Structure formats: structure tokens, C-alpha cells
PDB file of N, CA and C in Angstrom:
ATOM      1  N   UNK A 462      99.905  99.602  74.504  1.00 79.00           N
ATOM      2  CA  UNK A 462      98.624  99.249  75.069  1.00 79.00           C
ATOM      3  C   UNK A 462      98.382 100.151  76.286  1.00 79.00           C
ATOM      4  N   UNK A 463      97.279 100.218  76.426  1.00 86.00           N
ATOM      5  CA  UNK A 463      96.800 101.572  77.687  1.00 86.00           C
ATOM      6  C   UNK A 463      96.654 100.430  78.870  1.00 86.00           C
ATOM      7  N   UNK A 464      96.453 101.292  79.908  1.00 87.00           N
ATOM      8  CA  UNK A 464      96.067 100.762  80.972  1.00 87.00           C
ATOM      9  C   UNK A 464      94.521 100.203  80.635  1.00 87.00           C
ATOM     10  N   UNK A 465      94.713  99.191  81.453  1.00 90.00           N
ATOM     11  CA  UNK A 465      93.304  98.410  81.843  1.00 90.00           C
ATOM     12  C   UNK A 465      92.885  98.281  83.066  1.00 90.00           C
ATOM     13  N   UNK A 466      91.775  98.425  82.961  1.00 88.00           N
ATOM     14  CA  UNK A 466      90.392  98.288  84.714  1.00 88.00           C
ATOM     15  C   UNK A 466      90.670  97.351  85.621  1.00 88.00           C
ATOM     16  N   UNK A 467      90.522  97.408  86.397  1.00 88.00           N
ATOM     17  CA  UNK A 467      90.536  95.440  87.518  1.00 88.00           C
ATOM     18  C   UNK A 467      89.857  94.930  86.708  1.00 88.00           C
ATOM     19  N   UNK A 468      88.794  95.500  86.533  1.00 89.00           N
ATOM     20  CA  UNK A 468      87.761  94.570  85.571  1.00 89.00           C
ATOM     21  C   UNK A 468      87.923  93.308  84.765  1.00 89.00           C
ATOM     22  N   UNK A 469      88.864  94.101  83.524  1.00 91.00           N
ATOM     23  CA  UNK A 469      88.932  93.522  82.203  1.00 91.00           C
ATOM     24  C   UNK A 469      90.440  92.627  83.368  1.00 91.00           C
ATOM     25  N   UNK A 470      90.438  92.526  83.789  1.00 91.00           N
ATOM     26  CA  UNK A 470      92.291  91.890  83.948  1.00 91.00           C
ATOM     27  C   UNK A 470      91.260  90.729  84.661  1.00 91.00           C
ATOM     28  N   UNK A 471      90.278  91.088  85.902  1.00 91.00           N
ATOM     29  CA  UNK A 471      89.679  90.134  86.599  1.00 91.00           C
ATOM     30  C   UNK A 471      88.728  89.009  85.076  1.00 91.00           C
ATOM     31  N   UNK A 472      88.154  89.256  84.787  1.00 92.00           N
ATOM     32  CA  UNK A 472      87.783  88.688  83.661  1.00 92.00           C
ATOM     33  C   UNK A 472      88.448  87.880  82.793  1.00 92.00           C
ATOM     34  N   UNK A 473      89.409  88.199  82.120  1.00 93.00           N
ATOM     35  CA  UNK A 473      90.987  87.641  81.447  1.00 93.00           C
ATOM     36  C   UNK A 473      91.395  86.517  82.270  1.00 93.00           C
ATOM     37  N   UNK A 474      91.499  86.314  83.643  1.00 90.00           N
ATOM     38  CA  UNK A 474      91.901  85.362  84.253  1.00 90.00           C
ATOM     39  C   UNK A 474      91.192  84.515  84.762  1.00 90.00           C
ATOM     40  N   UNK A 475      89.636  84.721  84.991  1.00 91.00           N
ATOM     41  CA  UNK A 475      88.285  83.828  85.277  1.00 91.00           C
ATOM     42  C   UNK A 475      87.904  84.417  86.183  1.00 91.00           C
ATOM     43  N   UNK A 476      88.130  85.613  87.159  1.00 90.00           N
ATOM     44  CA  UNK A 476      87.504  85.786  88.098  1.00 90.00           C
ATOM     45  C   UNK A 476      86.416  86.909  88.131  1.00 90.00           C
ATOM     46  N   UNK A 477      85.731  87.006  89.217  1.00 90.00           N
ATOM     47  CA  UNK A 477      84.432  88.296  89.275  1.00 90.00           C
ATOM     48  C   UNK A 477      85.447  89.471  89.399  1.00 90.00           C
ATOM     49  N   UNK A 478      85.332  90.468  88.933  1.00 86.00           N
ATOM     50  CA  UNK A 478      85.606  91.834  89.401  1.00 86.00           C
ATOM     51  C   UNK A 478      85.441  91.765  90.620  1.00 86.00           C
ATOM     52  N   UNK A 479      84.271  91.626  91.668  1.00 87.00           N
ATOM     53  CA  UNK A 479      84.330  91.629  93.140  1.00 87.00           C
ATOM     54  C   UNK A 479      85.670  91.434  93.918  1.00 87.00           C
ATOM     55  N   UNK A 480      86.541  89.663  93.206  1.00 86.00           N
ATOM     56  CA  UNK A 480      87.326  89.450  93.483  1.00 86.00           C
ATOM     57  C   UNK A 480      88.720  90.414  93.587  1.00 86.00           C
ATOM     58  N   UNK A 481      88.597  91.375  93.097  1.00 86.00           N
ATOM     59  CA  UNK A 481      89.753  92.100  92.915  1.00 86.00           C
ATOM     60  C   UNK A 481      90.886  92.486  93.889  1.00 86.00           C
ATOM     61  N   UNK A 482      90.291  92.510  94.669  1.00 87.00           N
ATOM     62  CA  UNK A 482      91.425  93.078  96.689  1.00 87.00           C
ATOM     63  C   UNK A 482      91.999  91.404  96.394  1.00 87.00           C
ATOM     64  N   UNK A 483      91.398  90.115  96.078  1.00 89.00           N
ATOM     65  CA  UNK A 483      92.786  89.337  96.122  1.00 89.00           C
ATOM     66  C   UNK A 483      93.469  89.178  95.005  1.00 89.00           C
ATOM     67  N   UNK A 484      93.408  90.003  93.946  1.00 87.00           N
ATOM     68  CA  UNK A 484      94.601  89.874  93.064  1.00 87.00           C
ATOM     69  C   UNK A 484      96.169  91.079  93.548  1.00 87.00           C
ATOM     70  N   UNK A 485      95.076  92.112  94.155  1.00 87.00           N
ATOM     71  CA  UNK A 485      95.667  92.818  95.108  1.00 87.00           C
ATOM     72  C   UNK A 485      96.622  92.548  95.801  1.00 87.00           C
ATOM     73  N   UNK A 486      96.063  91.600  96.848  1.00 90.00           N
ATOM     74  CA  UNK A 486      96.672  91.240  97.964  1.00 90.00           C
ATOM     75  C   UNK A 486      98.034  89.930  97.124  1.00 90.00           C
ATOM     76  N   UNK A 487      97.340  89.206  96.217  1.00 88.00           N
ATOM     77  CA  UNK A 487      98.783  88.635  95.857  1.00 88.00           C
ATOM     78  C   UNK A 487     100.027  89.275  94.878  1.00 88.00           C
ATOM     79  N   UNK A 488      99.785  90.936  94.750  1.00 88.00           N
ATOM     80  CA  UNK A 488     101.033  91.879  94.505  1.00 88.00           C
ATOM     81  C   UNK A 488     100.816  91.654  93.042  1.00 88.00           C
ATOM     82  N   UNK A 489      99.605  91.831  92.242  1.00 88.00           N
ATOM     83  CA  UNK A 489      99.160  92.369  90.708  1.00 88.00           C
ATOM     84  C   UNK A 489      99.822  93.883  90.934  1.00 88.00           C
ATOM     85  N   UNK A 490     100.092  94.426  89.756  1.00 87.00           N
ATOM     86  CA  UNK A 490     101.227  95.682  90.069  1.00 87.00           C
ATOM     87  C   UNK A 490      99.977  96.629  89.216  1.00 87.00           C
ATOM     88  N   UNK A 491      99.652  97.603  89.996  1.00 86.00           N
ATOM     89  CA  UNK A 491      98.410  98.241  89.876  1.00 86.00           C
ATOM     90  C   UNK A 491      99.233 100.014  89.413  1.00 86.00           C
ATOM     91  N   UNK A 492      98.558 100.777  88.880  1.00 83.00           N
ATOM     92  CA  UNK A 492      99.260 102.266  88.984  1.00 83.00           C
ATOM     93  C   UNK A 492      97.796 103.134  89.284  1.00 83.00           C
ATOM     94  N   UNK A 493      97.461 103.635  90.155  1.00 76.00           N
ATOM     95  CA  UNK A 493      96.503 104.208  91.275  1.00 76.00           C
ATOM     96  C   UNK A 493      96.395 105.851  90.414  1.00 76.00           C
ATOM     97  N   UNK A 494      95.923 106.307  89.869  1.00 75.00           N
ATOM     98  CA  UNK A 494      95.752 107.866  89.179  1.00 75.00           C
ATOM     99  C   UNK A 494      95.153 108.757  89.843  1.00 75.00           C
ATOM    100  N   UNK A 495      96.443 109.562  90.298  1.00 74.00           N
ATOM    101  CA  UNK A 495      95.871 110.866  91.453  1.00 74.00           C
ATOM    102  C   UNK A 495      94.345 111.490  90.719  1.00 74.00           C
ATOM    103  N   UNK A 496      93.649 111.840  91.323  1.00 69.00           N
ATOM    104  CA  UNK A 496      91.982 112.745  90.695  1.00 69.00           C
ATOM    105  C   UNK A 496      91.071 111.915  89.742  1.00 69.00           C
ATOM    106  N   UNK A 497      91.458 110.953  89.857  1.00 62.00           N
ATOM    107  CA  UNK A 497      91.036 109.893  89.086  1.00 62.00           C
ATOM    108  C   UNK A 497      89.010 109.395  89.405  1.00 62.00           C
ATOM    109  N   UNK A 498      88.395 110.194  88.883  1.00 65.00           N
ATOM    110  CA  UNK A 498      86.856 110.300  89.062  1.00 65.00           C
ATOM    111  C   UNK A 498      86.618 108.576  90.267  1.00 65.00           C
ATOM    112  N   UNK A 499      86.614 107.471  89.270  1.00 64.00           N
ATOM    113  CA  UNK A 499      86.386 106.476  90.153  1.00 64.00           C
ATOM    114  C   UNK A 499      87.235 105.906  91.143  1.00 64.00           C
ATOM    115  N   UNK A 500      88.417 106.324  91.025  1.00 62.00           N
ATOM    116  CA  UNK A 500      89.185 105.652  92.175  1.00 62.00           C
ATOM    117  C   UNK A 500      89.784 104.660  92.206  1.00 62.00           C
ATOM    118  N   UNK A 501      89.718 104.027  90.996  1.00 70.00           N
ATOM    119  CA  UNK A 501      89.811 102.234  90.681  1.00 70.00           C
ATOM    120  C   UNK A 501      91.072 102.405  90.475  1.00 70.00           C
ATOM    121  N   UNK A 502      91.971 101.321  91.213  1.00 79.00           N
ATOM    122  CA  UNK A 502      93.557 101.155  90.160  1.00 79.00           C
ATOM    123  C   UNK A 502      93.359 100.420  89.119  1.00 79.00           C
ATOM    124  N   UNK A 503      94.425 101.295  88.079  1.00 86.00           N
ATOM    125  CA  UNK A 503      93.722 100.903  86.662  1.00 86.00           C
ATOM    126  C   UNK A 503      95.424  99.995  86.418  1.00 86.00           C
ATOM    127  N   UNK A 504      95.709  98.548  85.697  1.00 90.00           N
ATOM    128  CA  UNK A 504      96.463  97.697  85.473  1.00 90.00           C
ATOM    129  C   UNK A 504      97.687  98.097  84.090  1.00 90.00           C
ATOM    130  N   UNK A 505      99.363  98.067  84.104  1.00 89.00           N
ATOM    131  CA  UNK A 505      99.896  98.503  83.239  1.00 89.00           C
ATOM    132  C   UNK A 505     100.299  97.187  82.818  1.00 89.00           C
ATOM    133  N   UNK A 506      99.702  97.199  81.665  1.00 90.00           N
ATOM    134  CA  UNK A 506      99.861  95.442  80.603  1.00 90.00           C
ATOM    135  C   UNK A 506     100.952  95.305  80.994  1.00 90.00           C
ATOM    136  N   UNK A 507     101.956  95.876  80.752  1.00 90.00           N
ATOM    137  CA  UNK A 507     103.621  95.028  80.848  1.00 90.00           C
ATOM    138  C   UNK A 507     103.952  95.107  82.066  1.00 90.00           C
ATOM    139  N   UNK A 508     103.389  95.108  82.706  1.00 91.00           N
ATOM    140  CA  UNK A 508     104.097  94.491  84.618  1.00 91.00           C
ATOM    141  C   UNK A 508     103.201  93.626  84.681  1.00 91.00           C
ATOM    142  N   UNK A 509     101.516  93.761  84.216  1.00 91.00           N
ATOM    143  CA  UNK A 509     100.513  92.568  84.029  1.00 91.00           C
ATOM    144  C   UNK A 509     101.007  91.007  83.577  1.00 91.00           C
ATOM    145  N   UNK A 510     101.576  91.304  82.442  1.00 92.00           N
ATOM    146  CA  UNK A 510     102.264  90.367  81.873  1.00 92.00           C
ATOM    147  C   UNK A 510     103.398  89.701  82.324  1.00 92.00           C
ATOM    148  N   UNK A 511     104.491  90.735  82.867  1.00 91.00           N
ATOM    149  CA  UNK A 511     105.466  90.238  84.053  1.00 91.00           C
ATOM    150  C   UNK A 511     105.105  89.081  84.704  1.00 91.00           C
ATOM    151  N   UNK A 512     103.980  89.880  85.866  1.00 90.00           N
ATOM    152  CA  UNK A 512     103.721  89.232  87.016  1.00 90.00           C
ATOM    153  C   UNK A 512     102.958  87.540  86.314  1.00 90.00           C
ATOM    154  N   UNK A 513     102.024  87.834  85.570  1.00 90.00           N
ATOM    155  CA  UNK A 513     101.901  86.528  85.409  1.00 90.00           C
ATOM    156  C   UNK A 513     102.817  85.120  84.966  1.00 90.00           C
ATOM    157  N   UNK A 514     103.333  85.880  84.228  1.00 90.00           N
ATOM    158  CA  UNK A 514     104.570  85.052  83.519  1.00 90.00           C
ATOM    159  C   UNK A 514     105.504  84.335  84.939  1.00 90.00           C
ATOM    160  N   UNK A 515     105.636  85.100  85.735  1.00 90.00           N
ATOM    161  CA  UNK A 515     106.695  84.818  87.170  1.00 90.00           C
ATOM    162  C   UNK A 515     105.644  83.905  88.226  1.00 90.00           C
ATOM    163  N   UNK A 516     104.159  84.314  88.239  1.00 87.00           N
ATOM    164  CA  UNK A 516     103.585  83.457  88.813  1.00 87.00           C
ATOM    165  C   UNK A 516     103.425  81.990  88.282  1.00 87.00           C
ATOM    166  N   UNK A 517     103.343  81.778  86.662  1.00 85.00           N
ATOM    167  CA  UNK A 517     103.330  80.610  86.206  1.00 85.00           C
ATOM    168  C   UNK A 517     104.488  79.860  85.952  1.00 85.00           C
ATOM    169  N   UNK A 518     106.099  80.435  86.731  1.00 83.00           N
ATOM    170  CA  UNK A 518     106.928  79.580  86.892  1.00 83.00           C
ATOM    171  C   UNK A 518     107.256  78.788  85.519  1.00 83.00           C
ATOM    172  N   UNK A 519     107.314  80.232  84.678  1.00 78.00           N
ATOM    173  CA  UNK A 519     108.011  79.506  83.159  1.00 78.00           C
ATOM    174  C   UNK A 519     107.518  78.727  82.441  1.00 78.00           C
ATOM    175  N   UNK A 520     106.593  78.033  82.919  1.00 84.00           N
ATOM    176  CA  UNK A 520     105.646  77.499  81.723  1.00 84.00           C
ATOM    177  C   UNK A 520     105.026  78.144  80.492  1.00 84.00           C
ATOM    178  N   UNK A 521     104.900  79.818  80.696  1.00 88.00           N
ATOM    179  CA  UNK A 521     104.581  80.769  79.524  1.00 88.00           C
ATOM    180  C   UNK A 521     105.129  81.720  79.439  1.00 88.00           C
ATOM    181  N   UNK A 522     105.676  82.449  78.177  1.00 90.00           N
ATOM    182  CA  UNK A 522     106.024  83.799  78.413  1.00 90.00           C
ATOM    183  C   UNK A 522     105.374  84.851  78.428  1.00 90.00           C
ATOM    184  N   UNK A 523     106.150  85.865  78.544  1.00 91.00           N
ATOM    185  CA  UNK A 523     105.196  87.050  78.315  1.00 91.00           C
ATOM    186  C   UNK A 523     104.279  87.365  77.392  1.00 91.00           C
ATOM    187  N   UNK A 524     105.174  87.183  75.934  1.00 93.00           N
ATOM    188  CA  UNK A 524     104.576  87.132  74.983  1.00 93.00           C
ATOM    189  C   UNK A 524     103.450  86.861  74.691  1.00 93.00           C
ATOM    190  N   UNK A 525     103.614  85.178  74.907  1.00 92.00           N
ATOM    191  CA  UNK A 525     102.197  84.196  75.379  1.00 92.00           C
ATOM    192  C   UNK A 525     100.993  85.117  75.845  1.00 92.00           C
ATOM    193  N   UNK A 526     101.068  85.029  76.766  1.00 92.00           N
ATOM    194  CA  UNK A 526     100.221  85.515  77.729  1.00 92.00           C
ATOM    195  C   UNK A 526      99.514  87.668  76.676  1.00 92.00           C
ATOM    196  N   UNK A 527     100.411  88.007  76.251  1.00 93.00           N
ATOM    197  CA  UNK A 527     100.191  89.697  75.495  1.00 93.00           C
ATOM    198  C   UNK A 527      99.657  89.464  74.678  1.00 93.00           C
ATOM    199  N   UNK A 528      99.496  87.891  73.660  1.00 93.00           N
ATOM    200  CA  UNK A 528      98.713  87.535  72.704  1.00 93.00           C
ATOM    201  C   UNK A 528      97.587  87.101  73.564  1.00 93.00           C
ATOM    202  N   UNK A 529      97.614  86.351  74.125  1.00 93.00           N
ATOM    203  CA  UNK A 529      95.881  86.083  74.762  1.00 93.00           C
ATOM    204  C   UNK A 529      95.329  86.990  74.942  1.00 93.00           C
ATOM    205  N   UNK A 530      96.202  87.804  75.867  1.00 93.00           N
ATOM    206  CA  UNK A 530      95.398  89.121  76.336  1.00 93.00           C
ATOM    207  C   UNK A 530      94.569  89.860  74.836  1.00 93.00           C
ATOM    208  N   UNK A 531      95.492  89.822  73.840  1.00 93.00           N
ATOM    209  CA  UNK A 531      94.946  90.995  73.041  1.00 93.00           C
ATOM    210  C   UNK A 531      94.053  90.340  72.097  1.00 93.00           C
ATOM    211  N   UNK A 532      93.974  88.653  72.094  1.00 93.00           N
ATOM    212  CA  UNK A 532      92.640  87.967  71.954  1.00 93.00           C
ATOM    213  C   UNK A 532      91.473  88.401  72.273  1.00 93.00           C
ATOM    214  N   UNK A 533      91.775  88.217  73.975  1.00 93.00           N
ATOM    215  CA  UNK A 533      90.608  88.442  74.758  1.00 93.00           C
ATOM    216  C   UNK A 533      89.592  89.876  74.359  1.00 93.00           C
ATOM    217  N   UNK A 534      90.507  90.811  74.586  1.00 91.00           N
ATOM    218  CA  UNK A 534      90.257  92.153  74.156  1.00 91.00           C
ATOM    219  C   UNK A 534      89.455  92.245  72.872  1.00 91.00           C
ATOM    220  N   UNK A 535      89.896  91.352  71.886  1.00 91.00           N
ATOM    221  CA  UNK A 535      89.371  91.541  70.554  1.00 91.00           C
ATOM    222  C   UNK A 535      87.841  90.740  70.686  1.00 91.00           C
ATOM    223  N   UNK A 536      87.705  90.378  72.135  1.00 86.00           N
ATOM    224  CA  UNK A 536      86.383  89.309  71.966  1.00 86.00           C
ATOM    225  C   UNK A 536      86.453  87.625  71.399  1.00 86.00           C
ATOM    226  N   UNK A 537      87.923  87.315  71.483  1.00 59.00           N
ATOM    227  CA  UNK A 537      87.865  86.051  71.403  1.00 59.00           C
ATOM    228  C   UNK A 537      88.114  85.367  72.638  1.00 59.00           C
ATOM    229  N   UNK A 538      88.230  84.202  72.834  1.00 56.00           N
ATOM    230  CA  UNK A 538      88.775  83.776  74.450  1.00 56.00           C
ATOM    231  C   UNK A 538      89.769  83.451  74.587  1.00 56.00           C
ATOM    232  N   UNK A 539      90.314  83.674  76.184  1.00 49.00           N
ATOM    233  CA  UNK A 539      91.583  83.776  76.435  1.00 49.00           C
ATOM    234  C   UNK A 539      91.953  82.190  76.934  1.00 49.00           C
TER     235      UNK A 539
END
């Protein structure tokens, strides 16, 4: 899976894109692309998936969570 936007990750989890500096600030693991036209840190699914999995304290796995995601993606809901 490629990298993904704040966007699509802010979305996936319920929030505005605006919101993005606090997914930031609570250590979402971002990879920043030197010359990169917009500037945006763009999200690497499998630390995406990590981090959530460790924020939800074992209630889901990764897995879990790589199938929603690739729900979501397909236009179904997450």
C-alpha cells in the first residue's frame, strides 16, 4: 500500500483534515518528502496501523484495523 495524505487518514478516523497538527501532536508517524510540491506529510499504512493498534490498547489488531482501512478506501465505511 502507498502512502496516504493527512487527509484520507483524517477522514478514516472521523476527523476534518483541518484537524491534522493534532494527530500530529499525538505522534501519528508521518514520512515528510524532501521537494515534495505541497509539503503535506504524507502517512506510511504500516506504522499507521501500528500506532493505532497501540493507541487502542489491544482491543484490535493491526490487521483489523488494514481491513477497514482498505474498506474505507474502496468507498465502503470504516
Amino acid at each position: 500500500m502507498k502512502l496516504q495524505p493527512m487527509a484520507t487518514i483524517c477522514r478514516f478516523i472521523g476527523k476534518r483534515p483541518k484537524d491534522s497538527q493534532q494527530l500530529l501532536d499525538c505522534g501519528l508517524p508521518v514520512a515528510r518528502i524532501p521537494g515534495d510540491r505541497k509539503h503535506t506529510p504524507r502517512v506510511v499504512p504500516a506504522a499507521f496501523f501500528r500506532w493505532m493498534a497501540d493507541r487502542a490498547g489491544g482491543e484490535v489488531t493491526e490487521d483489523d484495523i488494514r481491513r477497514d482501512f482498505e474498506d474505507f478506501l474502496k468507498g465502503g465505511k470504516a
